[in-house]
Structure formats: structure tokens, C-alpha cells
Coordinates of C-alpha atoms and ligand atoms in Angstrom, one line a residue:
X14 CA 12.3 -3.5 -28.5
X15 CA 10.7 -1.6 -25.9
X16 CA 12.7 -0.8 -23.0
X17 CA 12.7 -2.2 -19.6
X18 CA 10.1 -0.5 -16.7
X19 CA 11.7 1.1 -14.0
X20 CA 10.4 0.4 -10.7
X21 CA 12.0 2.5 -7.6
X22 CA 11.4 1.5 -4.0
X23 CA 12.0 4.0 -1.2
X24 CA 12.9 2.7 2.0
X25 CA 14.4 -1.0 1.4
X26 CA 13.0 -2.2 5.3
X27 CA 11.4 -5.2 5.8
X28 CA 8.4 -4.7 3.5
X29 CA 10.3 -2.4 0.8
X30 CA 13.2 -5.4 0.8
X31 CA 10.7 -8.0 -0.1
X32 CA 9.0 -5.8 -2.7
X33 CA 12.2 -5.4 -4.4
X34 CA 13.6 -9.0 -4.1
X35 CA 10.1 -10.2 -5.8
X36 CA 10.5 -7.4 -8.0
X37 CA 13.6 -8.8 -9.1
X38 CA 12.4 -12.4 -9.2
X39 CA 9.1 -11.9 -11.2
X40 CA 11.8 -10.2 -13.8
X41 CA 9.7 -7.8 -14.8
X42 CA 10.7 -4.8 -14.3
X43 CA 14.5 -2.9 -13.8
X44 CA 14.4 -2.4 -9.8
X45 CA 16.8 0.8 -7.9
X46 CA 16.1 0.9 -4.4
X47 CA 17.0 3.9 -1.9
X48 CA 17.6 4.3 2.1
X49 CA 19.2 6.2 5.0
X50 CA 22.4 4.4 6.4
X51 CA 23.0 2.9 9.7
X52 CA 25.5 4.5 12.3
X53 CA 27.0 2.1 14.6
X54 CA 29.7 3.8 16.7
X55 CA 31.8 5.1 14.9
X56 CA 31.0 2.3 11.6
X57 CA 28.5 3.4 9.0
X58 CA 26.8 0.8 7.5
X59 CA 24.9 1.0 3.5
X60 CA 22.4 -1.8 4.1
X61 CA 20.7 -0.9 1.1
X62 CA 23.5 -1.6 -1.1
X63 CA 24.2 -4.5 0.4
X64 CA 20.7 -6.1 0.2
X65 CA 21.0 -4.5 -3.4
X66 CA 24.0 -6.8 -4.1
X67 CA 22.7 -10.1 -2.5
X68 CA 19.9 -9.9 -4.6
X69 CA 21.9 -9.4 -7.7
X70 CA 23.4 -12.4 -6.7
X71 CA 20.5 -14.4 -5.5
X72 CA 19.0 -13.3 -8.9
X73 CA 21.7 -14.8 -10.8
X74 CA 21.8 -17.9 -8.5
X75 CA 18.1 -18.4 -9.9
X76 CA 19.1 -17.7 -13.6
X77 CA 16.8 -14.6 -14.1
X78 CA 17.6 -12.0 -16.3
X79 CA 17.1 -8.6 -14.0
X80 CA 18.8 -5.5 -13.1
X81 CA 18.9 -4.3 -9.5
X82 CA 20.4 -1.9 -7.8
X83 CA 20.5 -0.1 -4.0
X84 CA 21.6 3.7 -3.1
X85 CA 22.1 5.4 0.0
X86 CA 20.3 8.5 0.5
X87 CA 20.3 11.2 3.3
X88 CA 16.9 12.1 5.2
X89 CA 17.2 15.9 3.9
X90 CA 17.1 14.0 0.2
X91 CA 20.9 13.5 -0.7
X92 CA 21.4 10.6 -3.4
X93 CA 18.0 10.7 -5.3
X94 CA 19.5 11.3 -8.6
X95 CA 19.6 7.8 -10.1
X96 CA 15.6 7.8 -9.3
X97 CA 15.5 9.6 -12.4
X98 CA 13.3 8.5 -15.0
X99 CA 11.2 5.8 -12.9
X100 CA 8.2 4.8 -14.1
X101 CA 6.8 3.9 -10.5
X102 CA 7.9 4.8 -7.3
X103 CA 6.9 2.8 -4.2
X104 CA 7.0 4.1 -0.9
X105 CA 7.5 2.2 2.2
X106 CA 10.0 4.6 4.0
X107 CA 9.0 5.6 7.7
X108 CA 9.2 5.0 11.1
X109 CA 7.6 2.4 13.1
X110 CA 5.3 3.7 16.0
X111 CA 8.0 3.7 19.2
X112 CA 6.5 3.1 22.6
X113 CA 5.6 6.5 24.1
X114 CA 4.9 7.9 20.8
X115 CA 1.5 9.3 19.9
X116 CA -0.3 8.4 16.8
X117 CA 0.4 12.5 16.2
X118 CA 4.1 12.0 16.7
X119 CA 4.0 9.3 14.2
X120 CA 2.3 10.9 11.9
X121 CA 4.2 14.1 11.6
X122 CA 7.4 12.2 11.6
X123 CA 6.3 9.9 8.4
X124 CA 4.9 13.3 6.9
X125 CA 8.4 14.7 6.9
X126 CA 10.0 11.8 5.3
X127 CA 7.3 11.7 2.7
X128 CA 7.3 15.7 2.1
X129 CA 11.3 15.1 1.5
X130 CA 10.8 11.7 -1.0
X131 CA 8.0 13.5 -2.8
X132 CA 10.2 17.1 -3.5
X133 CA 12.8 14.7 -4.9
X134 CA 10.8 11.9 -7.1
X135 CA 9.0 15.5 -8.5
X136 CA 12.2 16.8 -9.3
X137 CA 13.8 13.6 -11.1
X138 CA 10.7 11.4 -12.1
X139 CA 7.9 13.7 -12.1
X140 CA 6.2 11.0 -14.6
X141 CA 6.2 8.3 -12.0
X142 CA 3.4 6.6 -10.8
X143 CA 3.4 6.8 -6.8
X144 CA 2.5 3.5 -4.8
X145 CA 2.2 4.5 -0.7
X146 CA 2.8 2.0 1.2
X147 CA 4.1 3.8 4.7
X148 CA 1.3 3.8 7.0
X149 CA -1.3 5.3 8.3
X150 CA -1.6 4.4 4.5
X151 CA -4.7 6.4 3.3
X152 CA -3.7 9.3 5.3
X153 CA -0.3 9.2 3.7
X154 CA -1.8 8.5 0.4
X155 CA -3.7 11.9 0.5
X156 CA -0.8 13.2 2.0
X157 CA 1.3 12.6 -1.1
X158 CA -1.6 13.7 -3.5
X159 CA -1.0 17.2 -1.5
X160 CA 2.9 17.0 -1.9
X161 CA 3.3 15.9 -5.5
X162 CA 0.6 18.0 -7.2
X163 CA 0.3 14.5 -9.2
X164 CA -3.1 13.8 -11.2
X165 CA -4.9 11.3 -8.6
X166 CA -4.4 8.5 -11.0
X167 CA -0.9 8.5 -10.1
X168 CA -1.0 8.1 -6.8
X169 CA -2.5 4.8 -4.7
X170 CA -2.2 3.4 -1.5
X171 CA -1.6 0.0 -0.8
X172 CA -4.2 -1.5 1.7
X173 CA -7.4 -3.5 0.2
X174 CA -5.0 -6.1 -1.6
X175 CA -3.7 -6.7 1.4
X176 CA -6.6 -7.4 3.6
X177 CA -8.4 -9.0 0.5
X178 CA -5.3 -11.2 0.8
X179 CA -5.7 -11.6 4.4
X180 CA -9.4 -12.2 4.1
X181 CA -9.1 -15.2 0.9
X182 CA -6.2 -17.0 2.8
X183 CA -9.0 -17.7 5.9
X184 CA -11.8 -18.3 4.2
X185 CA -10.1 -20.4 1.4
X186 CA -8.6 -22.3 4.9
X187 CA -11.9 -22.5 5.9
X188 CA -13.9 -23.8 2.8
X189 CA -10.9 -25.4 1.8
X190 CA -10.6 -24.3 -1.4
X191 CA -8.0 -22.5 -3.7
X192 CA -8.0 -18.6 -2.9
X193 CA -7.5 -18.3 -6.7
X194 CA -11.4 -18.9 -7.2
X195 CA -12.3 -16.5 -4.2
X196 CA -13.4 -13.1 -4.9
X197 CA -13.7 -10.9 -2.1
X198 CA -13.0 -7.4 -1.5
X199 CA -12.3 -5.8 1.5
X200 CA -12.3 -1.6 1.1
X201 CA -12.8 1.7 3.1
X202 CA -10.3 2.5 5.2
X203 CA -7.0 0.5 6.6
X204 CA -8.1 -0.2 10.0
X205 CA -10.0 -2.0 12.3
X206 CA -13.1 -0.6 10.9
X207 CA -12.1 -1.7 6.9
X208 CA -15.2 -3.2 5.5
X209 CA -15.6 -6.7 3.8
X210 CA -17.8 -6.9 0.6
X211 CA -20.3 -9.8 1.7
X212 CA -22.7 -9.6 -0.5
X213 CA -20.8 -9.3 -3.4
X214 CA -18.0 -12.0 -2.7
X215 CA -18.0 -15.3 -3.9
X216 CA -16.3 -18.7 -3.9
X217 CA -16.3 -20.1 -7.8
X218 CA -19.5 -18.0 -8.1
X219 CA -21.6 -19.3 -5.6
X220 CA -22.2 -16.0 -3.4
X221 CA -19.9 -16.5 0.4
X222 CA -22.8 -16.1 2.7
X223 CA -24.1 -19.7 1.2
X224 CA -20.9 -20.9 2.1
X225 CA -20.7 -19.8 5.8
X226 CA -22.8 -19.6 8.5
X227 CA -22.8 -16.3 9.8
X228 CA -21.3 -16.7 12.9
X229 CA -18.7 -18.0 11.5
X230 CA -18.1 -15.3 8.8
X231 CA -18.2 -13.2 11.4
X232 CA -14.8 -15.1 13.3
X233 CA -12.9 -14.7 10.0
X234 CA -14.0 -11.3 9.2
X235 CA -12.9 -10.6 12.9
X236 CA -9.2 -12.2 11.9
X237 CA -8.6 -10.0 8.7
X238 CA -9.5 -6.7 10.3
X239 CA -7.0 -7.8 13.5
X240 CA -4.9 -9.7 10.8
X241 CA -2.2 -7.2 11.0
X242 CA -2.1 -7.1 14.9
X243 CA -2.4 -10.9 15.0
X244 CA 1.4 -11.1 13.3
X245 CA 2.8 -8.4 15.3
X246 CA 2.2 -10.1 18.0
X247 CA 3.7 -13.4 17.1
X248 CA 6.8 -11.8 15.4
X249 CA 7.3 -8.8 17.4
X250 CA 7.4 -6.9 14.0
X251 CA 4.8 -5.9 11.1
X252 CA 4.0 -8.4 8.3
X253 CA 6.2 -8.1 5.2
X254 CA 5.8 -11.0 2.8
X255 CA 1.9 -10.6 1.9
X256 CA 2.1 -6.7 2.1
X257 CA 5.0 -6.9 -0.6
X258 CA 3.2 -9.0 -2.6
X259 CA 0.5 -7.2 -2.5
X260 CA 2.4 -4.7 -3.7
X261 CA 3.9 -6.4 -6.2
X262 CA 0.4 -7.4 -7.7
X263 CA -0.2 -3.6 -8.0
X264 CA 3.2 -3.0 -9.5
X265 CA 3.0 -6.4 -11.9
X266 CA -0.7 -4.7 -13.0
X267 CA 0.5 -1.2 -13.8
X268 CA 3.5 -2.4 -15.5
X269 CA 1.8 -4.9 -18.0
X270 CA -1.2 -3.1 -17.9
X271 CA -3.5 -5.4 -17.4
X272 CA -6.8 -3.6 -16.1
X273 CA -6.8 -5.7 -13.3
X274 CA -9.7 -5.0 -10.7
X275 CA -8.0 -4.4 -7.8
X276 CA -9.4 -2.5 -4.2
X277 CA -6.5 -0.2 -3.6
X278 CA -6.8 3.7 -1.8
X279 CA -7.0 6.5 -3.6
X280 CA -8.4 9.9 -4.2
X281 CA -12.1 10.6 -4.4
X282 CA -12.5 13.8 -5.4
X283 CA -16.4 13.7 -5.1
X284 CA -17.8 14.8 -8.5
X285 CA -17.5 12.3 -11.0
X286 CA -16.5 9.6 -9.3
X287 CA -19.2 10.3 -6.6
X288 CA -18.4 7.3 -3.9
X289 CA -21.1 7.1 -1.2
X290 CA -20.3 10.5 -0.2
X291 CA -16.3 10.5 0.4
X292 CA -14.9 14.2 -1.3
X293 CA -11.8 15.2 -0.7
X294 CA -9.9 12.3 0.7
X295 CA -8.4 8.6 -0.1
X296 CA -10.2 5.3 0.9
X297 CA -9.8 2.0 -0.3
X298 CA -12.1 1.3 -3.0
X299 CA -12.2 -1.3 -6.1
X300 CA -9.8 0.9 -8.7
X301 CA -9.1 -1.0 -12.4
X302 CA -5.3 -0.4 -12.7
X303 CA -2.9 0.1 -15.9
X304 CA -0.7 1.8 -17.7
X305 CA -1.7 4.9 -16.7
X306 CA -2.2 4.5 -13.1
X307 CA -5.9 4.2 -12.1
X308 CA -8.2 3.6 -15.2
X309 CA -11.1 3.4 -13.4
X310 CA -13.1 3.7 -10.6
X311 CA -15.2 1.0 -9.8
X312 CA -18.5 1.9 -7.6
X313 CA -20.0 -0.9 -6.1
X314 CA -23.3 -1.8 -5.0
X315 CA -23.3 -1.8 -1.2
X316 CA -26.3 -3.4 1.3
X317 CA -27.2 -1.1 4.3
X318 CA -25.5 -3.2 6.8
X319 CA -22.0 -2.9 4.6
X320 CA -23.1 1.4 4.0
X321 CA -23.0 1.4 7.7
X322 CA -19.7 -0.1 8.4
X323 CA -18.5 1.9 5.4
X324 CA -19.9 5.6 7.0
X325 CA -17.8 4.3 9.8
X326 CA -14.9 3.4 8.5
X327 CA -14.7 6.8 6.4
X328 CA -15.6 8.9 9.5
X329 CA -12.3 7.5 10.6
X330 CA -10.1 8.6 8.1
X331 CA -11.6 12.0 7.6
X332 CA -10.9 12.3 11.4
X333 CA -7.3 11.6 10.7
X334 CA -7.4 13.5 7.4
X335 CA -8.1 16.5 9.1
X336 CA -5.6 16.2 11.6
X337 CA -2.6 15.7 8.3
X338 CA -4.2 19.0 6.8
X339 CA -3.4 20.5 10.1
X340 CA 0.2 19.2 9.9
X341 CA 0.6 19.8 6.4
X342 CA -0.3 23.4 6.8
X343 CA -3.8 23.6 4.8
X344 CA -5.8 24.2 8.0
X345 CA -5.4 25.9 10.9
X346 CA -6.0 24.2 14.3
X347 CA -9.3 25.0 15.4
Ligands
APR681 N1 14.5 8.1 3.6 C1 14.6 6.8 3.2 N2 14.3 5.7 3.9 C2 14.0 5.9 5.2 C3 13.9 7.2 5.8 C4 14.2 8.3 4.9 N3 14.1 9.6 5.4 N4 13.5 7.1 7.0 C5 13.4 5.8 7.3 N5 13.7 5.1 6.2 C6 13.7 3.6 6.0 C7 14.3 2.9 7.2 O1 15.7 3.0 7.2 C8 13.8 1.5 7.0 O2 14.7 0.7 6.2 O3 12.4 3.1 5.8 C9 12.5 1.7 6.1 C10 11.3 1.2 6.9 O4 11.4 -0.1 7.1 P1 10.9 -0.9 8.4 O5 11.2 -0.1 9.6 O6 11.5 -2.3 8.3 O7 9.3 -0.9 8.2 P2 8.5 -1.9 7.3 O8 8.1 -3.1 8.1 O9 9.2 -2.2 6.0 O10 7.2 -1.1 7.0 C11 7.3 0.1 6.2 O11 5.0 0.0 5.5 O12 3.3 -1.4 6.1 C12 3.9 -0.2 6.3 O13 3.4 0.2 8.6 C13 4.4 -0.1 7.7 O14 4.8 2.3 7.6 C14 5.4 1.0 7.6 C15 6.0 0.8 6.2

């Protein structure tokens, strides 16, 4: 019998909690998360053992067979030892952005954390398969490609499932309709300026700008790029649930591999996989995903309206890219 996949998720917050829980309840997969603990006075708390144990037990409440477990690390990289072996490794540990701190700040702090993760899942798992989740999520992406020395088929952001998620859930509200027959991607980079696939999405075939009037398709695309913003400010906090299961859905392809077509970011190097001019960087882009990371590479035909939004939205991240490089040594400030 073959054995069990091990999935590993560092950093069991919000969105790395709800990864692993759906981890556990799909059942597919053994599941070890990892984080800092908690001071409180003089009490330490190990959250991540404790979440690790409710879900043992929530698992059991259910009737699933599945194996889950949490460990406490330290932020210098203490505790990784039972990472060992994992097939995939997500990443969701950072900070939030703090008021008064500087996109920069941000940056450079999440940088650290991932240089840290990245020594330690080389050293005990240097097999894995990296998912990034932490954002700014293509930056970090590259980031880790730079850290791990990994072949860039091991290593993908998670973005483009998201707000394809984000993107079926309003117009599948709007046509009424199951999002199961909607295919739409939404790539380039995770931000504002991400780019919807119109002319190649479609409801049950029939092409979406059939469907909806312009103006209209304008609103929703509006909503997905804001999506994100539009839950913070509702909940006071960043989405979880459909950026775990997005996750998840990459995790659930790699581990059966089912070639799924799914637009997730990762590293164009320029040459063979020539994309509309991105070298050197990671974007979200249509990828076919199994067992070895990213099969494939899917180019995409583009019209000159969605080239434009694309130039745009990769300008963005190369901005930011060159900034990380600074950070991460490669580069010197100019
Ligand atoms: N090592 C391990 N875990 C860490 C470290 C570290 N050095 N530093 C922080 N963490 C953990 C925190 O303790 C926390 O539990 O990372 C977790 C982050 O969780 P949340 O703050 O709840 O953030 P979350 O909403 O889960 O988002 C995680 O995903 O979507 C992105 O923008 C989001 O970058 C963010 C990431």
C-alpha cells in the first residue's frame, strides 16, 4: 500500500488553521502543523497544539480516518524536526501589516520569517513541494525560489484560485448559476491591478461577455479585484475560509495528481516558457499541477485590452520585485 502524503503547514493563523482543519477533513493527506507561541504575562501559550488536538478530535467526532498533529517552533527555527520528510510544505506564516508600518517594513519582516522556514524545510524536507501563501504573495513566491534553491516547479504562490474563486462566486450570483460550470481565470499579479480572462471565460460554454452587459461585468470585476479589501472591512481581519480552500484545491491536485488547470504564481524564467514578456519573476498564470509540482505552463491567448491590464499588473510586481532583491541582498540600492 502506498503510504500516506504528508502535508506541513507553517504558521497555523487564521488561514493556515483552516488549511489544515480541511486538510484533515478531505482525509487525504497526513497534516503536521508548526508556529511561534504566545506570551501572556508571565503564561505561555502553544496554540498550535492545541488547535492540533481539537482537530484530532473534531476529526474523530466526524468519523474520518486522519492523522494531525501541531508543534511549536521558535522564530530563529527551533522545532522543525518533525517537518522532516513532507511532501508539501505550505506557507502562511507572517505578519499582518500594523498601522504605521510601511509596505517596506512589512516586507522585510515576512522576508525574515520566510528566509528562517526555508533554511529549515531545505534542511529536513528538501523534497517538498513549497505552497506560499504569506503575502505580498508573488513577491514572496520569488522570494522563496531565491531562498530554497528549489527547481521552479516546486514552488507556487497561492493567488489566482483565489480571485478565480472570488470572481465565479459573483458572477455565478449574478447569472445565477452553479460556479461549477464557470470557467474563468483571473491571473497576473495579486493586486488591485490582477487581470480577469474575459475573453476566454465562459459559463457552460457560452463565452461570459454574452452573458453580461459590459457595464455590468465591469461592477463584478470591480468586486473581485477589491474582494479582499471588501471582507477586511466587514470583519476587521483578512479572509480565511476561501483562501484555505483555495489552497487546499492546490494541495488536493498535487497530492492525487490530477493535472488540474489551475492559475496559481510562479516563476517565469523567460526562455521556454516565454510569457508575454515576464523573465525573472513570479505572476499568476494558468499552471497544470501534479505530482511533481507544476507540469505545465499554460500560455494563453490574450486580447489587447486584457495585454494592457496585464503590462500593468506585471509592472507592479517587478516594482516590488526589485525592491525584495534589494532586501534579499542580490542588488544594491541604486
Ligand atoms: N514562524 C512560524 N509562524 C509564525 C512566525 C514564525 N516566525 N511568525 C508568525 N507566525 C504565525 C503567527 O503566529 C500566526 O499564527 O503566522 C500566523 C499568521 O496568521 P494570521 O496572523 O492569522 O494571518 P492569516 O490571516 O492566517 O494570513 C496569513 O496569508 O493571505 C495571507 O496576507 C495573508 O500574509 C498573510 C498570510
Amino acid at each position: 500500500m502506498a503510504t500516506r502524503k504528508v502535508v506541513s503547514v507553517v504558521g497555523a493563523g487564521n488561514v493556515g488553521e483552516h488549511v489544515a482543519s480541511l486538510l484533515a477533513i478531505k482525509g487525504f493527506a497526513d497534516v503536521r502543523i508548526f508556529d511561534i507561541p504566545r506570551k501572556e504575562g508571565d503564561k505561555v501559550f502553544e496554540p498550535v497544539k492545541g488547535k492540533a488536538l481539537d482537530m484530532k478530535q473534531m476529526i474523530s467526532a466526524m468519523d474520518i480516518d486522519a492523522k494531525i498533529d501541531g508543534f511549536t517552533v521558535t522564530p530563529d527555527g527551533d522545532g522543525y524536526e518533525p517537518i522532516v520528510d513532507s511532501d508539501i510544505v505550505v506557507i502562511t506564516a507572517g505578519f499582518p501589516r500594523r498601522p504605521g508600518m510601511s509596505r517596506e517594513d512589512l516586507l522585510e519582516a515576512n522576508i525574515r520569517i520566510l528566509s528562517t522556514i526555508i533554511s529549515k524545510v531545505r534542511q529536513y524536507a528538501p523534497n517538498a513541494i513549497l505552497i506560499v501563501v504569506t503575502n505580498p504573495v508573488d513577491i514572496m513566491t520569488y522570494v522563496a525560489v531565491k531562498l530554497s534553491g528549489f527547481p521552479a516547479n516546486r514552488v507556487i504562490g497561492m493567488a489566482g484560485v483565489l480571485d478565480s474563486a472570488r470572481f465565479k462566486t459573483f458572477i455565478a450570483e449574478e447569472l445565477r448559476v452553479s460556479p461549477k460550470d464557470i470557467h474563468a481565470y483571473v491571473i497576473g499579479g495579486h493586486g488591485d491591478e490582477m487581470v480577469p480572462l474575459i475573453s476566454i471565460s465562459n459559463v457552460g460554454g457560452i463565452p461570459l461577455k454574452d452573458l453580461i452587459p459590459k457595464e455590468r461585468l465591469q461592477e463584478i470585476i470591480h468586486r473581485t479585484r477589491f474582494g479582499g479589501g471588501e471582507i477586511v472591512n466587514l470583519m476587521g481581519t483578512s479572509a480565511y475560509h476561501a483562501p484555505a480552500a483555495a489552497v487546499v484545491d492546490m494541495v488536493e491536485a498535487l497530492v492525487t495528481n490530477s493535472r488540474r488547470i489551475l492559475p496559481c504564481s510562479v516563476y517565469l524564467d523567460g526562455e521556454a516558457g516565454e510569457y508575454y514578456g515576464v523573465k525573472g519573476f513570479c505572476v499568476g498564470v494558468p499552471v497544470k499541477l501534479g505530482t511533481n509540482g507544476v507540469e505545465e505552463i499554460i500560455k494563453v491567448p490574450m486580447i489587447e485590452e486584457e495585454r494592457e491590464m496585464w503590462e500593468r499588473s506585471v509592472e507592479s510586481v517587478r516594482k516590488s520585485v526589485e525592491v525584495a532583491e534589494v532586501m534579499l541582498g542580490e542588488k544594491s540600492p541604486s
